[in-house]
Short mmCIF file of C-alpha atoms and ligand atoms in Angstrom, two decimals:
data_model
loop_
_atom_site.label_atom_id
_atom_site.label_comp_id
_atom_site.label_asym_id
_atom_site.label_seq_id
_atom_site.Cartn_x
_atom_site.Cartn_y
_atom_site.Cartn_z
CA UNK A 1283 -86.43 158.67 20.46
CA UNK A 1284 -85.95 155.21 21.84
CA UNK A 1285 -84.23 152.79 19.90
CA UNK A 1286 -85.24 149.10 19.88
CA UNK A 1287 -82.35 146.36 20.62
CA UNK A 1288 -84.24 142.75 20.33
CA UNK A 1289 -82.64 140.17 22.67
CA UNK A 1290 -81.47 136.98 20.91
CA UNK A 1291 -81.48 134.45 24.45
CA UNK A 1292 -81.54 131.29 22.39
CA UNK A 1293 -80.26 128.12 23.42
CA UNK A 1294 -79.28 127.45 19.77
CA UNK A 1295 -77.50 129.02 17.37
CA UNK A 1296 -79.56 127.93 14.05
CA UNK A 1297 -83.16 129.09 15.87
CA UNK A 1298 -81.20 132.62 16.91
CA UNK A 1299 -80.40 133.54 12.92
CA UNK A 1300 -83.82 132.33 11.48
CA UNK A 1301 -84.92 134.79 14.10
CA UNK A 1302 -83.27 137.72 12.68
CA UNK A 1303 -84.10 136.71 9.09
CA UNK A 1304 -87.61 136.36 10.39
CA UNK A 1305 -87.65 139.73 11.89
CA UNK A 1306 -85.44 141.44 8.78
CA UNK A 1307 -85.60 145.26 8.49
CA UNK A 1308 -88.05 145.69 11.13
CA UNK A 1309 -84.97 145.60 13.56
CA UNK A 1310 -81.27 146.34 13.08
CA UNK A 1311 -80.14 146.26 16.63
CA UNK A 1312 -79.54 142.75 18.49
CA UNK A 1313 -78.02 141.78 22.28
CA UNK A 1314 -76.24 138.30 22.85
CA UNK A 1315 -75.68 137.29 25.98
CA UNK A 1316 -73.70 134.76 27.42
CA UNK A 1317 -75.82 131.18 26.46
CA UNK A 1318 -75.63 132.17 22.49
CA UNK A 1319 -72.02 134.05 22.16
CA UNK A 1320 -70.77 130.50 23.89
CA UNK A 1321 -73.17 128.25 21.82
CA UNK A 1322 -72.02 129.41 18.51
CA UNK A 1323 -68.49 130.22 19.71
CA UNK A 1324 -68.89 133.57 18.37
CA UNK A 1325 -70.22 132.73 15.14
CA UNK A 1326 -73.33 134.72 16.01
CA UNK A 1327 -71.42 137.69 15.89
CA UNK A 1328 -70.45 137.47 12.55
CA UNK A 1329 -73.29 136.57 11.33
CA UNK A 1330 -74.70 139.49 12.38
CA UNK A 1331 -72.46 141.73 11.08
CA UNK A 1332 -72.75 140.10 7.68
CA UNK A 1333 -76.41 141.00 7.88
CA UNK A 1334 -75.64 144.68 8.57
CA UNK A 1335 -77.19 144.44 12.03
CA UNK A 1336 -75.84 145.98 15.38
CA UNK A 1337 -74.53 144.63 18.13
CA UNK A 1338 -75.00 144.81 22.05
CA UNK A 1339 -72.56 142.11 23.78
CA UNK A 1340 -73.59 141.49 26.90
CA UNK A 1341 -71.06 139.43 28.68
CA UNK A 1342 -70.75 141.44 31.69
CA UNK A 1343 -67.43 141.46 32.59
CA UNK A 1344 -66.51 141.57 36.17
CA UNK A 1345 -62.64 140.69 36.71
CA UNK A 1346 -59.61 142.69 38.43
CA UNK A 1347 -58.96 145.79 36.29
CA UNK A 1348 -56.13 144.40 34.28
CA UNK A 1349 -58.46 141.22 32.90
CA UNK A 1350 -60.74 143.28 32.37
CA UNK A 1351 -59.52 146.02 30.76
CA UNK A 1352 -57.27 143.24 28.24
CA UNK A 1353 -60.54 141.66 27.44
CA UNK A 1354 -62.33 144.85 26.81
CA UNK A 1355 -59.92 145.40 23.70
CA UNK A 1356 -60.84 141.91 21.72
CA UNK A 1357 -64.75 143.21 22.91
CA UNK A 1358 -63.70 146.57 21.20
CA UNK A 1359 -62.26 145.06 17.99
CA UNK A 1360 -65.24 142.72 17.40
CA UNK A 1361 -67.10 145.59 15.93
CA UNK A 1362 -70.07 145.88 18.30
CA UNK A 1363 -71.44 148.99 18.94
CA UNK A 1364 -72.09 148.47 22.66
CA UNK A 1365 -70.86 145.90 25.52
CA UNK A 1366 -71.13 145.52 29.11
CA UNK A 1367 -69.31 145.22 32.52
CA UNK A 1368 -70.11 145.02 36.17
CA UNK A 1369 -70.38 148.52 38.11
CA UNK A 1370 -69.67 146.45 41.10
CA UNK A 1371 -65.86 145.49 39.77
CA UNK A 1372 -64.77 149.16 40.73
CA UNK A 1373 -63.33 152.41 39.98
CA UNK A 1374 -60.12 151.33 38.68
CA UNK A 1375 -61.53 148.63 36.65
CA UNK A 1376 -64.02 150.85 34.70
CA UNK A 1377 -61.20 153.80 34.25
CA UNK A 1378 -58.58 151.21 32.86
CA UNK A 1379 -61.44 149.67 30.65
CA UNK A 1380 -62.67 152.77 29.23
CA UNK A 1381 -58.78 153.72 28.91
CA UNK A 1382 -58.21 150.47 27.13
CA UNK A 1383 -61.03 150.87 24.40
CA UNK A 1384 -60.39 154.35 23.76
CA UNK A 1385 -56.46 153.38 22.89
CA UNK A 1386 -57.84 150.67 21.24
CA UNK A 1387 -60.36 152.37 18.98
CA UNK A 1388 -57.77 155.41 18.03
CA UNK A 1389 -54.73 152.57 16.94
CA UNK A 1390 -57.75 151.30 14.79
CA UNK A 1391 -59.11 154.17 13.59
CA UNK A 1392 -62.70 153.68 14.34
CA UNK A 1393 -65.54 154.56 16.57
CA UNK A 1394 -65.13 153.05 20.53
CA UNK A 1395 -68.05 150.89 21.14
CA UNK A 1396 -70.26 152.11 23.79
CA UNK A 1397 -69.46 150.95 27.13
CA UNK A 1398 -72.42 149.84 29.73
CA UNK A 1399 -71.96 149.44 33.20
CA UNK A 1400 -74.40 146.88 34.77
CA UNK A 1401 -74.95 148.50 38.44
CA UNK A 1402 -77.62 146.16 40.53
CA UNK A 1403 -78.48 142.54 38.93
CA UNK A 1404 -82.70 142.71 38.99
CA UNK A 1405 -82.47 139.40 40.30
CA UNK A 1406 -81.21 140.44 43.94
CA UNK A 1407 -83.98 140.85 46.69
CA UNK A 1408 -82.95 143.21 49.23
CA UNK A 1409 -82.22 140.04 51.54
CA UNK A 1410 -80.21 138.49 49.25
CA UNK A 1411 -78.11 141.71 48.55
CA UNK A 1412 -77.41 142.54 52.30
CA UNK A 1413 -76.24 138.71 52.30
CA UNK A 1414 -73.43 139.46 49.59
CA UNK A 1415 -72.33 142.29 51.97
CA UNK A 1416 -73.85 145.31 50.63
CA UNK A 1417 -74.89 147.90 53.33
CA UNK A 1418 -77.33 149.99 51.54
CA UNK A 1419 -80.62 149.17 49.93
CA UNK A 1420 -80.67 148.42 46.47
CA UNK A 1421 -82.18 152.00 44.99
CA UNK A 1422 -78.98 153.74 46.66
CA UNK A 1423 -76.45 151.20 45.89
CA UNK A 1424 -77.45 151.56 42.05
CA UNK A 1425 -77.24 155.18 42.54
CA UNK A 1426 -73.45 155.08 43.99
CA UNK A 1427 -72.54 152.69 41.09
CA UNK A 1428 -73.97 155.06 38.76
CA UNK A 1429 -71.72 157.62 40.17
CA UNK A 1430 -68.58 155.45 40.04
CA UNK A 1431 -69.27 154.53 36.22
CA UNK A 1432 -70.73 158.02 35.29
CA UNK A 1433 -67.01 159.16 36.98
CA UNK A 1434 -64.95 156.72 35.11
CA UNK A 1435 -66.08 157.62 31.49
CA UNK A 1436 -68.33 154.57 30.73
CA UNK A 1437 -71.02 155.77 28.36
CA UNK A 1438 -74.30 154.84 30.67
CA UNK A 1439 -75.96 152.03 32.36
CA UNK A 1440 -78.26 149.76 32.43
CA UNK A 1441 -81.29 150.55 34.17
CA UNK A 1442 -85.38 150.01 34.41
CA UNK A 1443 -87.15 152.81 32.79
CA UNK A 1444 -88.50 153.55 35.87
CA UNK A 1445 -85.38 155.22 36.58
CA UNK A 1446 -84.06 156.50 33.57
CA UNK A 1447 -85.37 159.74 34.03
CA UNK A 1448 -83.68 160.17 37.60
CA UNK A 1449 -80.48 158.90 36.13
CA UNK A 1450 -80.66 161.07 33.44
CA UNK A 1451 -80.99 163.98 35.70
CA UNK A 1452 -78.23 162.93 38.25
CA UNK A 1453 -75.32 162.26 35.14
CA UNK A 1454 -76.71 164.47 32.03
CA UNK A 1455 -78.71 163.95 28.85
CA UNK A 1456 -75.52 161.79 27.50
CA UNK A 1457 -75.46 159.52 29.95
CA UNK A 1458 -76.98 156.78 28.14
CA UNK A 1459 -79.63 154.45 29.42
CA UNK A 1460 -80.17 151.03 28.47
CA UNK A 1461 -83.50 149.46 29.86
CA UNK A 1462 -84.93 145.99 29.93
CA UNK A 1463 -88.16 145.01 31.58
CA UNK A 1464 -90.09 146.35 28.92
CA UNK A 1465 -93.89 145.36 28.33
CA UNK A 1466 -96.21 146.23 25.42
CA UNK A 1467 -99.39 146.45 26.93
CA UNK A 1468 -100.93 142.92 24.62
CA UNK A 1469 -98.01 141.55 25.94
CA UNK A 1470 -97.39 138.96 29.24
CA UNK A 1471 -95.50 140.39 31.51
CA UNK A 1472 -93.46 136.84 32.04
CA UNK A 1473 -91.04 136.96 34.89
CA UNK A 1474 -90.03 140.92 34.52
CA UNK A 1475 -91.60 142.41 37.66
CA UNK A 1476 -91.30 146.08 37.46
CA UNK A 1477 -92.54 146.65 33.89
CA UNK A 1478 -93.25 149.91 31.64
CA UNK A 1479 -94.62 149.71 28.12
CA UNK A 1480 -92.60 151.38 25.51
CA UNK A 1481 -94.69 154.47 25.45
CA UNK A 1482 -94.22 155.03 28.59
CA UNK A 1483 -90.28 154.41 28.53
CA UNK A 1484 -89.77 156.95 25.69
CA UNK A 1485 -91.39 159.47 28.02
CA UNK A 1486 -89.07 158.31 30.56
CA UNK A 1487 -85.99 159.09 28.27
CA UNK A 1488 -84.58 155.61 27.63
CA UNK A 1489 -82.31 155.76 25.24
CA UNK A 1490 -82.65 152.00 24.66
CA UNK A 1491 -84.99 149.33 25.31
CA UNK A 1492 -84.33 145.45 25.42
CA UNK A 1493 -86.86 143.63 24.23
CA UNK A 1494 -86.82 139.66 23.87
CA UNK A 1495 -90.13 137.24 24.59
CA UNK A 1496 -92.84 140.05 23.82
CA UNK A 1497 -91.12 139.74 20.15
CA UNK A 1498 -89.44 136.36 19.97
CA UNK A 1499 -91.87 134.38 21.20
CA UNK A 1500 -94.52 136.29 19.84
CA UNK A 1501 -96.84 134.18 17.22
CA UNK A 1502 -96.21 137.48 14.41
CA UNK A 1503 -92.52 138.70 15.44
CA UNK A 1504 -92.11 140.86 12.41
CA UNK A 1505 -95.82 142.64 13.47
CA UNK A 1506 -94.89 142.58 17.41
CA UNK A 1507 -91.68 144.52 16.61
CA UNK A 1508 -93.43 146.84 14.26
CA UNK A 1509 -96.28 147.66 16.89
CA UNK A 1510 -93.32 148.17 19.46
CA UNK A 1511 -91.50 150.38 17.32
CA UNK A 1512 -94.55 152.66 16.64
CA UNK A 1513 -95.14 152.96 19.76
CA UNK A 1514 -91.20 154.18 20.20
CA UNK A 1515 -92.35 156.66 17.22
O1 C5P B 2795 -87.67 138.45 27.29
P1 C5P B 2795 -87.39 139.74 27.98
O2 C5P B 2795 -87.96 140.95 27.28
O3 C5P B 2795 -87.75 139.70 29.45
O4 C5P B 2795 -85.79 139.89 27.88
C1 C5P B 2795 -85.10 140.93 28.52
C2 C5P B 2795 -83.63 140.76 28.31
O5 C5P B 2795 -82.95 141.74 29.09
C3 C5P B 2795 -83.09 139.41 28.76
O6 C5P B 2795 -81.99 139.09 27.89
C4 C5P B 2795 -82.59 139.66 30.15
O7 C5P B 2795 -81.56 138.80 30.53
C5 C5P B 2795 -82.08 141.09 30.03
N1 C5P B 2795 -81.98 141.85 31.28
C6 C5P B 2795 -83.06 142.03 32.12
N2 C5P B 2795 -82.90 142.75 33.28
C7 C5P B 2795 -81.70 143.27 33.58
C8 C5P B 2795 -80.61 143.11 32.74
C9 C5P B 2795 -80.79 142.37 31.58
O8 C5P B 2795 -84.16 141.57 31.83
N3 C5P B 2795 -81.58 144.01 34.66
#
């Protein structure tokens, strides 16, 4: 089954936790991105874990191998159970990352967060990727990163639904996929261009999908997340 993460992209702090009070047990499973882990200086995280909920951090991380890798161990010792970094940053970078967490989460004792390797930004155009210096299209280049991260020992990647079933067959059932870009049919499709409901992206075998404006911005967000999460059923 599907599991619902609801993304927090709030541009304050206070409106983020009446958010998750609002929503309360319907969801236990939240991403921060950059604009709130740097607007409440981390505080977001804590609060969070104070109300039991889990954690996606997604601060994609794209730095030479050693940064990386250091950074990846505070990531790994803030108790989240999944976080992010750039495909793109390379083979040595992911391998000394997943390295670092691993040595990390044994001297703690506890569970290594999952690690998610973000392969194509869905904001590049073809154009605009052959301008950065990329020589394939998009579809492929995802697919090589895919490899590289599947190779290294990261856990999965983010992905549209659309190809987690592809992805799933190239790397293995355990290769986790995280998708945003997810619609409910009542709901506007906003800026997300290639959509799927999330009906049809539990067929597709996504292990996780990112939700945020269908459900935050939504007039019910307790009922939207319900009605999502049926649908997930
Ligand atoms: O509001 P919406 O459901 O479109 O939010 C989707 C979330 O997933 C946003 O936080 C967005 O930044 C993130 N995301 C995305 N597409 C990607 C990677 C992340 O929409 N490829």
């Amino acid at each position: 089954m599907s599991k619902l993460i609801v993304a927090l992209d709030f541009t304050e702090e206070e409106k983020a936790k009446e958010m998750v009070q609002t929503l309360g047990d319907a969801v236990d499973f939240y991403k921060v991105g950059l604009e709130l882990f740097l607007n409440s200086r981390g505080n977001m995280l804590d609060f969070l874990k104070k109300e039991n909920k889990k954690i996606f951090l997604d601060l994609k991380f794209h730095d030479i191998p050693n940064t990386v890798a250091q950074a990846a161990k505070w990531a790994a010792d803030l108790g989240v159970e999944m976080f992010n970094v750039h495909a793109s940053g390379g083979r040595d970078m992911q391998k000394m990352t997943v390295d670092a967490v691993n040595f990390e989460a044994i001297r703690n004792g506890v569970k290594p967060p999952l690690l998610i390797a973000v392969t194509v930004l869905t904001s590049f155009d073809e154009e605009a990727f052959a301008e950065v210096g990329f020589k394939k299209p998009i579809n492929e280049s995802a697919l090589q990163l895919a490899k590289i991260s599947y190779e290294t020992g990261m856990d999965g990647v983010v992905c549209s639904a659309l190809e987690a079933k592809s992805i799933k067959q190239s790397f293995g059932d355990d290769f986790v996929t995280v998708c945003p870009g997810v619609r409910p049919l009542w709901a506007a499709s906003q800026d997300q261009k290639r959509i799927v409901t999330p009906a049809q992206a539990k067929e597709n075998l996504a292990d996780y999908i990112v939700v945020g404006r269908p459900i935050t911005a939504n007039q019910d967000p307790y009922q939207a997340a319900i009605a999502i999460k049926d649908e997930l059923q």
